[in-house]
Amino acid sequence: MPRKSFFADLERVQRPGGVDRCISDVHRGDDDGCFNFTFTPHGTGSGNRGIGITAMIPELSDYPDSHQTYLYTSSADAPGAITGALAKFSPEVSQPLSALLAAVSYSLNKAMGSIGPTDSDVLMEDNEFENSDEDFQNGEDDDDEDDDISVGGWEEDYQDPITRTRQHSSAEKDEFSQDTLAPAEVRELRKALRHDLRLAKIAGFKIGVLGDYQGGVDLYVSLGIRVSKLGISDEAIDAWKLDKQKYLIMLIHYSSYYQTLERLTGDVGGYHAKKSVELCVGTATKYKPTLIEAIGAFSKISAFDNTHPLSNGTTSKEVGGLDGTIELSDDNAFRGVFISRPLNELLNSRLIQLVKYRIHHGFGWDGAERYYIDSQGRESNSLGQIDSRYYDHQEPKRALAGIVTDDSLATSSPKDASFPLLAMQLTLRHLVRCTEFCLVCHTKVQNDFEALKPYVCSSPLCLYQYMSLGFGPSIEHEIISQPTVVDLLISFCHVSAKFDKLVEFPSGMNLTVPGALFEAFQADYHRVRHELSFNQDPDTLRPPLKVGDWITIHTKANGVATSETFHARVIETEYFPKVKLATPIGYTPPSNPVLPNPQNAYKASNPQAIPQQLYQPVDNLPTVLPVTFSIYNVNFDSLPESQKTQNILQILETLPSVAEMRMWLQRNTKVGEEASLKMWKNRISPPALGILRWIIASNRSCIVPVDHEMDSLGGIINGPGSKKWSEQRVWGMGDWLQFRFAMGAPDKEQRFLEAVQDAQKRLNQPHSSLFAFHGSPLSNWHSIIREGLHFKKTQHGRAFGNGCYHSLDLNVSMGYSGTAAGSSVHTSAPSWSQSSLNIKAAISLNEIVNAPNEFVSKAPHLVVSQLDWIQTRYLFIKIGGNKSVPFDDAASSRPTLIHPQDDAYTPRGLLGNLIIPATVSGYRTRNVLFPGGPPPPTPSLSPTKIAKMKKRISHIIPNLESSSNTPIVLDDDLTDDASIATESSDILALISDDEDDDDDLFSHEDTGSTNRKTDGSSIPKEGAFIPGSLDTSDLPMLPLPSYATGGASKRIQSDLRSIVRLQQTQSIEELGWYVDTSRTDNIYQWIVELHSFPEHLPLYKDMKEKNVKSIVLEMRFGSQYPMSPPFIRVVRPRFRGFGQGGGGHVTVGGALCMELLTNSGWSAVSSLESVLLQVRMMIAEESPPARLAAGPVQFYAPSEARDAYLRACRTHGWTVPADFASIV
């Protein structure tokens, strides 16, 4: 435990001889993490009373590896040399107390000039220092690349020393985290970075570098590859919501210099190296994200996984971050993929350890992953005996692209391996082969069926984490974007449960369901107030009800339980024996028992007539009724399967309709908030939400509406662009709803195509495939869409052999689905009562290899035993009730491009032979027919475009460790007309700087102009922001601060250097903010300009109209920074207040209404780049949008901002920083 370690170390240094002889009187301070000691300079007489010093460690939980230590003197008459040395001491140097005190003693003795050559040797021997004297000389050799940076007259006075100590208990070197490296060390790291990026380039990836890749602090490295090159089928692309034209990007953030594979996997310094590396995965139109997107991907901005309901179902623009995704305004932006969370968790928690196992034991990826799982919770194998099974190589279940199966560690020595390349290769392994791995524990999934979508293994714990941690699909997004599909999935589950056909259950999700009726409590229920009243007899057992509990209430008539049951949430228990309930949810079972006394019985409202009515009082009943109720307190996992099935049926009936859920999300989710049904607490119970999540997440197929959508009232209407959709709609199915339908493994389409081509070669048929119907009862479809079509079970007899049965006649398949007159199959069960579809039947249309003579039977049914010969294409749904689909299958709605069919094997629908769109067959264009006219022109590359194909960079970059000069093509997408050119900054990261001391190529003087991205013109466009043009002479600023502390000054200097580096290497327009360091007269007071807002914002239009080039902010740091946040206010121009229709989190006084800028939301590890990004994003929010005040441009007074900030903190309950009064 860190706390115990701290106090144990503190006790150790208090012992005689436990610390350097210049340190004495070590004792605990007033607070946890605080201790005091006395320093007596070396060589001072015993009469010297010494100098009192206090040390503070704010976060004991980080001790002893990653904590920060702040030092200050408590002696009023301490020499200036002592206070100066303490101010320069780096708080980031994490050391145990004994090493810390030794380093303090040495630094202070050095500052006092009390160490001579002999004394120095003695001290270094006593304390076992590894650094020579010059290591502690501030600013001489720490980073000469920053020597040219002078910030507002503040020279580099505060350089972080590199303190390395050797522990008494170990002879091995322990390198602690470092803020600043010597120039030679930086050059070596840059050389290693160049080597690793070259290897990634050779492997076929586009590389990108962002941030300070010259100095090494806050460095971002990306590896990208176009999705189309990964060999993923079109069906999987659709199911996984990927875009073939975009790039898959693996982004790495190095917060403190580039970390080599050797250091990350080594025993020396590996812990600190790993803490400075973060990884995430996403996609973007370009091969690398912008710097703002990279910062946002790793920032702590609240993550939104879901599409916002107000977007009318369109996809959110998101950034895939470590904790999920964040919204951006551009669909081309860097955003998460469908399994970003599992991939990010895998890369950040396991990658380095997996690589370490591979290096130490010689495993492949399979063996390392198995060894990792088996090693959890037990000691490592000290005998060095490794089971041979870890060396077994498992071939992929399907053919994969070479770049997906490449393994650089298997073909090179660990010394020459590239960490970014290995990270990308593991990413591709678990993305392209995602259906083979559990999304939680990442082990191989053992299934006897193929799936198109990834899921979890059979472990209940994995299912629980998958659902609770948000690894699965967002149910809110599915409800908003595909409401009819959600309705379909719930209906399938409901009817499957009704006929006891469920095979798998939502076990392991910690669901609590209603208890048994015989365990019920008794009470009186007030039908108007929704209150339960209990007998106050002390002998009566008080029910264990608390706020948030759900109960099932059964009404009574003449003391006998009736059929009426409703569910409600407890919302108040303070006034027992009265318990307040939320408005109950009514539910009537389909079969009502006969009441003993029918004269006094009452008939409940019919939920079939009014879907999911809330409970309404019946006129002929008294206001207060005796009821029994049971609490939702039974663990679902403990029930037998029959009761699990009944509970699923009962709980599904408590759900609102999909249309209601969609409408609630649209009305109750604000922009910037996460769309979540969890907030509908009084309407949807936790088990109902859990079962809904399980139904949606466990669907392993891809179902997409073709010709319809759901309106706000649950009606089924033509989808948007219905004319375009008619090109994908099968003609001849009447008013059956149509869905595109795909199942099976991601390579199922490829295997099907291979079977088609093989049959074509053997049989030379004019038509390579045919189409036929497959009908099955509704109760089977919940399993079919999860397991695919198979013939493991015999349900209707197999008079024509074993195989998957198909028919060319729709009426025959309807008989097997139970909808045809006289069908021997059971008729459709009553569908889910809240369904807008009211499904009566489901039939799929499948494409089959055209080899009837090789089928098990070809008459009267097509019986196919080769499952690879079958590919599902469409799912047809017959809806009932008063629902009707506005399609008439008129000639005008026939598809333009049709798929040719064999006359002898053409499926017959309701209106004759089906006309099938050509796009159905895996998006192939083979043998397409164009009825009524010539084919449309085929798009092709024009000679001009061909002439403009990108040039290959002529640089030949040799492998660092090889004598052969292997050319590397810096632009590898030459055959792709949509290729994106490699940026010059990324090319510079690859090009050698002579591998020696020549740093001219990467000097600040060069990168200031060479690396900064421009639009190709040196003349700014009209209205563009011009850095350095702000007149600050008339800005009303806060008075210059009179305070300064060593810790704060040190951190601010470090932050300011990072800001300078970013502005030197990145496009100012891309950053969106600017700090003019030449006007920074005091490092505690910055002027920041926000600019280049998107043109669609009302704020941009207001700024253009008033000729305002930037929003001017004042950023003020307090004496306790970074433990307290900076104060940020708008100086100019004035904004509209919230009451006048303004927004953007700008208060009426100009302060920013952001929890991040208070002690409640601030984190000491926040980078200022991230803070400025979040401030800009908040001001650029669109609901409500920020607007400038009417009239001429005006200023905010500092006093206005102060009062507005305090007012906002009081309103929201946020904590005001302790040093705020001194700031303002």
PDB file of C-alpha atoms in Angstrom, residues 492 779-788:
ATOM      1  CA  PHE A 492     -37.946 -12.218 -31.987  1.00  0.00           C
ATOM      2  CA  SER A 779     -39.735 -18.625 -32.456  1.00  0.00           C
ATOM      3  CA  ASN A 780     -36.589 -19.779 -34.287  1.00  0.00           C
ATOM      4  CA  TRP A 781     -35.387 -16.416 -35.555  1.00  0.00           C
ATOM      5  CA  HIS A 782     -33.902 -15.221 -32.258  1.00  0.00           C
ATOM      6  CA  SER A 783     -31.432 -18.117 -32.545  1.00  0.00           C
ATOM      7  CA  ILE A 784     -31.001 -17.913 -36.325  1.00  0.00           C
ATOM      8  CA  ILE A 785     -29.702 -14.336 -36.301  1.00  0.00           C
ATOM      9  CA  ARG A 786     -27.149 -15.346 -33.658  1.00  0.00           C
ATOM     10  CA  GLU A 787     -26.019 -18.737 -34.896  1.00  0.00           C
ATOM     11  CA  GLY A 788     -26.744 -18.544 -38.622  1.00  0.00           C
TER      12      GLY A 788
END
